[in-house]
PDB file of C-alpha atoms in Angstrom:
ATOM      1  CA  UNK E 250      -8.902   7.394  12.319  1.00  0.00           C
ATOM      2  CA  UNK E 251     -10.567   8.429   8.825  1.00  0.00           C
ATOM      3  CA  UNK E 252      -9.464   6.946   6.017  1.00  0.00           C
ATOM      4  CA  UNK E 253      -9.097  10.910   4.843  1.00  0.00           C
ATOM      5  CA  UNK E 254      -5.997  11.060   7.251  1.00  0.00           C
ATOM      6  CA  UNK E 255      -3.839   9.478   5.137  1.00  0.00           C
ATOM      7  CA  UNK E 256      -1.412  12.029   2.998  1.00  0.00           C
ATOM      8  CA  UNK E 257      -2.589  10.028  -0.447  1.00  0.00           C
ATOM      9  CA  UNK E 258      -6.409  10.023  -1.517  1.00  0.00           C
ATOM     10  CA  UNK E 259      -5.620   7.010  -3.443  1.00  0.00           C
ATOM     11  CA  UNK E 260      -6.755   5.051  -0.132  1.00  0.00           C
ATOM     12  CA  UNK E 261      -9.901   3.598   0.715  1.00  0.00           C
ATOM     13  CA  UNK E 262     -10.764   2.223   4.164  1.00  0.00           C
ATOM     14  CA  UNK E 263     -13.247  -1.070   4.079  1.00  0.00           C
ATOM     15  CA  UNK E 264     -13.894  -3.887   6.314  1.00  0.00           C
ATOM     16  CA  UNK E 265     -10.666  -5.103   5.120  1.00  0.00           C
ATOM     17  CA  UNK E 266      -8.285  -2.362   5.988  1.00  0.00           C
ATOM     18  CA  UNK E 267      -6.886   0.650   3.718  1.00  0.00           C
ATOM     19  CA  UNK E 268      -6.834  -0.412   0.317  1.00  0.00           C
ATOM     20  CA  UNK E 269      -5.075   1.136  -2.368  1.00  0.00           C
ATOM     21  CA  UNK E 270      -4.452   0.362  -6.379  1.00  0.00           C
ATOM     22  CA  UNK E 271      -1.796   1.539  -7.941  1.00  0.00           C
ATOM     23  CA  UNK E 272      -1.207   0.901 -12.143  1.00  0.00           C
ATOM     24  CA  UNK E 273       2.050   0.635 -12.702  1.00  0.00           C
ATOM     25  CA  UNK E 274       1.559  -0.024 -16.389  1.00  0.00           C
ATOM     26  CA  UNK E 275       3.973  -3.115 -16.563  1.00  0.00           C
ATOM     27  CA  UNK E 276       4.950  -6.089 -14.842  1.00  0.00           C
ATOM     28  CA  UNK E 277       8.858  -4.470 -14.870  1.00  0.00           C
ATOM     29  CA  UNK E 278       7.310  -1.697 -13.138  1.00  0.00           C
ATOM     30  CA  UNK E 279       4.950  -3.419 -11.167  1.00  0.00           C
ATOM     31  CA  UNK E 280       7.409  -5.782  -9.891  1.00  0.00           C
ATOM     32  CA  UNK E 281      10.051  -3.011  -8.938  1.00  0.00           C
ATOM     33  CA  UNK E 282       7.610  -0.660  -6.980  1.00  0.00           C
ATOM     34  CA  UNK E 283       6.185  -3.940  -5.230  1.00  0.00           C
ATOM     35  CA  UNK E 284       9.734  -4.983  -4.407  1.00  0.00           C
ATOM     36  CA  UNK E 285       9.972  -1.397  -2.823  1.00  0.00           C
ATOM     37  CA  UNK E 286       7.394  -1.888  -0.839  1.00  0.00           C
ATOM     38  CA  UNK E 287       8.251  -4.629   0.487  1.00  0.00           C
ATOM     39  CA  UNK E 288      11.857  -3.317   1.744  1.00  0.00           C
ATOM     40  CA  UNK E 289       9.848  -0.778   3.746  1.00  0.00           C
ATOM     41  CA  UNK E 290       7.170  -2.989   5.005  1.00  0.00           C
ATOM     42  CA  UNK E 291      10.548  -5.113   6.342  1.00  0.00           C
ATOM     43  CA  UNK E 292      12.152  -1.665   7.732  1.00  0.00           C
ATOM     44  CA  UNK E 293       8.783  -1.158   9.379  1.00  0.00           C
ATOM     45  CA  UNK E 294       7.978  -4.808  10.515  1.00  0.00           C
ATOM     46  CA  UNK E 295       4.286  -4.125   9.021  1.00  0.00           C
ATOM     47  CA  UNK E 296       3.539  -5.707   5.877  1.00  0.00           C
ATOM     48  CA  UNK E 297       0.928  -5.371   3.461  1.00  0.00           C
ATOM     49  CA  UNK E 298      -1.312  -7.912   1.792  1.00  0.00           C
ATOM     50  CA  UNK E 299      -0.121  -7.653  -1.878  1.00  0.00           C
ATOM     51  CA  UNK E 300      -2.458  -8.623  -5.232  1.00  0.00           C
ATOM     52  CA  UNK E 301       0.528  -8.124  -8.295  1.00  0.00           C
ATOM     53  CA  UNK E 302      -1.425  -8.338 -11.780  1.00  0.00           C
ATOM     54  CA  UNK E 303      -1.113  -6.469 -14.827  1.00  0.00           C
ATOM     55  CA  UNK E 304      -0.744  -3.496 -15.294  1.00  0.00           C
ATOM     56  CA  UNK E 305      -1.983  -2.813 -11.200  1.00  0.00           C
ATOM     57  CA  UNK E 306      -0.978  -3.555  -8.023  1.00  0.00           C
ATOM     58  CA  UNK E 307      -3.698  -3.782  -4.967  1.00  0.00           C
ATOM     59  CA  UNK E 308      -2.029  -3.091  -1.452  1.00  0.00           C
ATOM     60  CA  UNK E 309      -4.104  -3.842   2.111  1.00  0.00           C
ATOM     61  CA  UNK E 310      -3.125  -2.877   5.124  1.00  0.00           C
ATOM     62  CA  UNK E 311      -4.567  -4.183   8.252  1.00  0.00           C
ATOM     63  CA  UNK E 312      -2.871  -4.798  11.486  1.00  0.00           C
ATOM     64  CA  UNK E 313      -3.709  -8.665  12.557  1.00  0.00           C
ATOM     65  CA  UNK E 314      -2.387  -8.134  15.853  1.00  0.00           C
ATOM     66  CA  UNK E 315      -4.216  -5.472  17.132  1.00  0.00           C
ATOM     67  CA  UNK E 316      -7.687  -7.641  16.318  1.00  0.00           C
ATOM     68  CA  UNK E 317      -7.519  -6.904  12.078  1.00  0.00           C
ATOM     69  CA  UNK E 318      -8.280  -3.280  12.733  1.00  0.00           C
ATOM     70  CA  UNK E 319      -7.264  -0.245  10.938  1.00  0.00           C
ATOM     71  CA  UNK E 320      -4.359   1.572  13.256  1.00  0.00           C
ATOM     72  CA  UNK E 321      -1.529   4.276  13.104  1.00  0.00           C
ATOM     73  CA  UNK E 322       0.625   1.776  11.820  1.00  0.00           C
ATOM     74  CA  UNK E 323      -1.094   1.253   8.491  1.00  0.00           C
ATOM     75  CA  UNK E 324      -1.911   4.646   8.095  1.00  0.00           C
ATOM     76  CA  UNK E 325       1.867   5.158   8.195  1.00  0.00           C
ATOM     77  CA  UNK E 326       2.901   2.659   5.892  1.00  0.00           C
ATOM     78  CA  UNK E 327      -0.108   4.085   3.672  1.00  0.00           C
ATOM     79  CA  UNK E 328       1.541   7.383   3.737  1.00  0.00           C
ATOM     80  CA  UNK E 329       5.032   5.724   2.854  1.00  0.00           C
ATOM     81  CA  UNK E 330       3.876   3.509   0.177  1.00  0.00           C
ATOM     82  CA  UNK E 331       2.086   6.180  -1.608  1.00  0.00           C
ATOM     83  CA  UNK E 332       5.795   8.399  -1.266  1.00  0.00           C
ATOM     84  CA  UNK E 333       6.938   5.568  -2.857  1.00  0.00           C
ATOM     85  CA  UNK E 334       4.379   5.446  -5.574  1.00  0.00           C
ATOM     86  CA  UNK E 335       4.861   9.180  -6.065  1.00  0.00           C
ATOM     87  CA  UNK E 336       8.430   8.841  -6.271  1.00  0.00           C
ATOM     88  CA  UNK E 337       8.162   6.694  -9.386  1.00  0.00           C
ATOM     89  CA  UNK E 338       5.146   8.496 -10.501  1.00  0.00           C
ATOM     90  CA  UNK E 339       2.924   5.389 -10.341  1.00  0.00           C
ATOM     91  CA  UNK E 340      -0.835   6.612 -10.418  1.00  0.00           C
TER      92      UNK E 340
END
């Protein structure tokens, strides 16, 4: 699947997975939109690789158990991440 697929252009697909960077403009913010990613990554039982810094936050996705390949599943926890980020209008 094209990295295109996904609903948000913000995403980028490399030889590490989607990858996405969000500035959140403050750790406060930063913290609370990573902590709401992380309650859907649990929903979902799919969980990003998460680099928290200020003022950004860098998401991958990658699925290790299908052989750390891009899938369906991290194109759908692309799409819901970035409804988060929209959400709390985080750029």
């Amino acid at each position: 699947m094209d990295s295109q697929d996904t609903t948000a252009p913000r995403w980028t697909e490399t030889a590490d997975g989607l990858v996405a960077t969000f500035q959140t403009g403050s750790m406060v913010r930063g913290l609370d939109f990573v902590t709401r990613v992380v309650d859907a990554a649990e929903a979902a039982n799919h969980h990003p690789d998460i680099d928290f810094r200020y003022p950004k936050v860098t998401l991958t996705l990658i699925s290790h158990d299908a052989g750390d390949t891009v899938t369906e599943k991290d194109h759908n926890a692309a799409r819901e991440i970035s409804a988060i980020a929209d959400g709390m209008e985080i750029s």
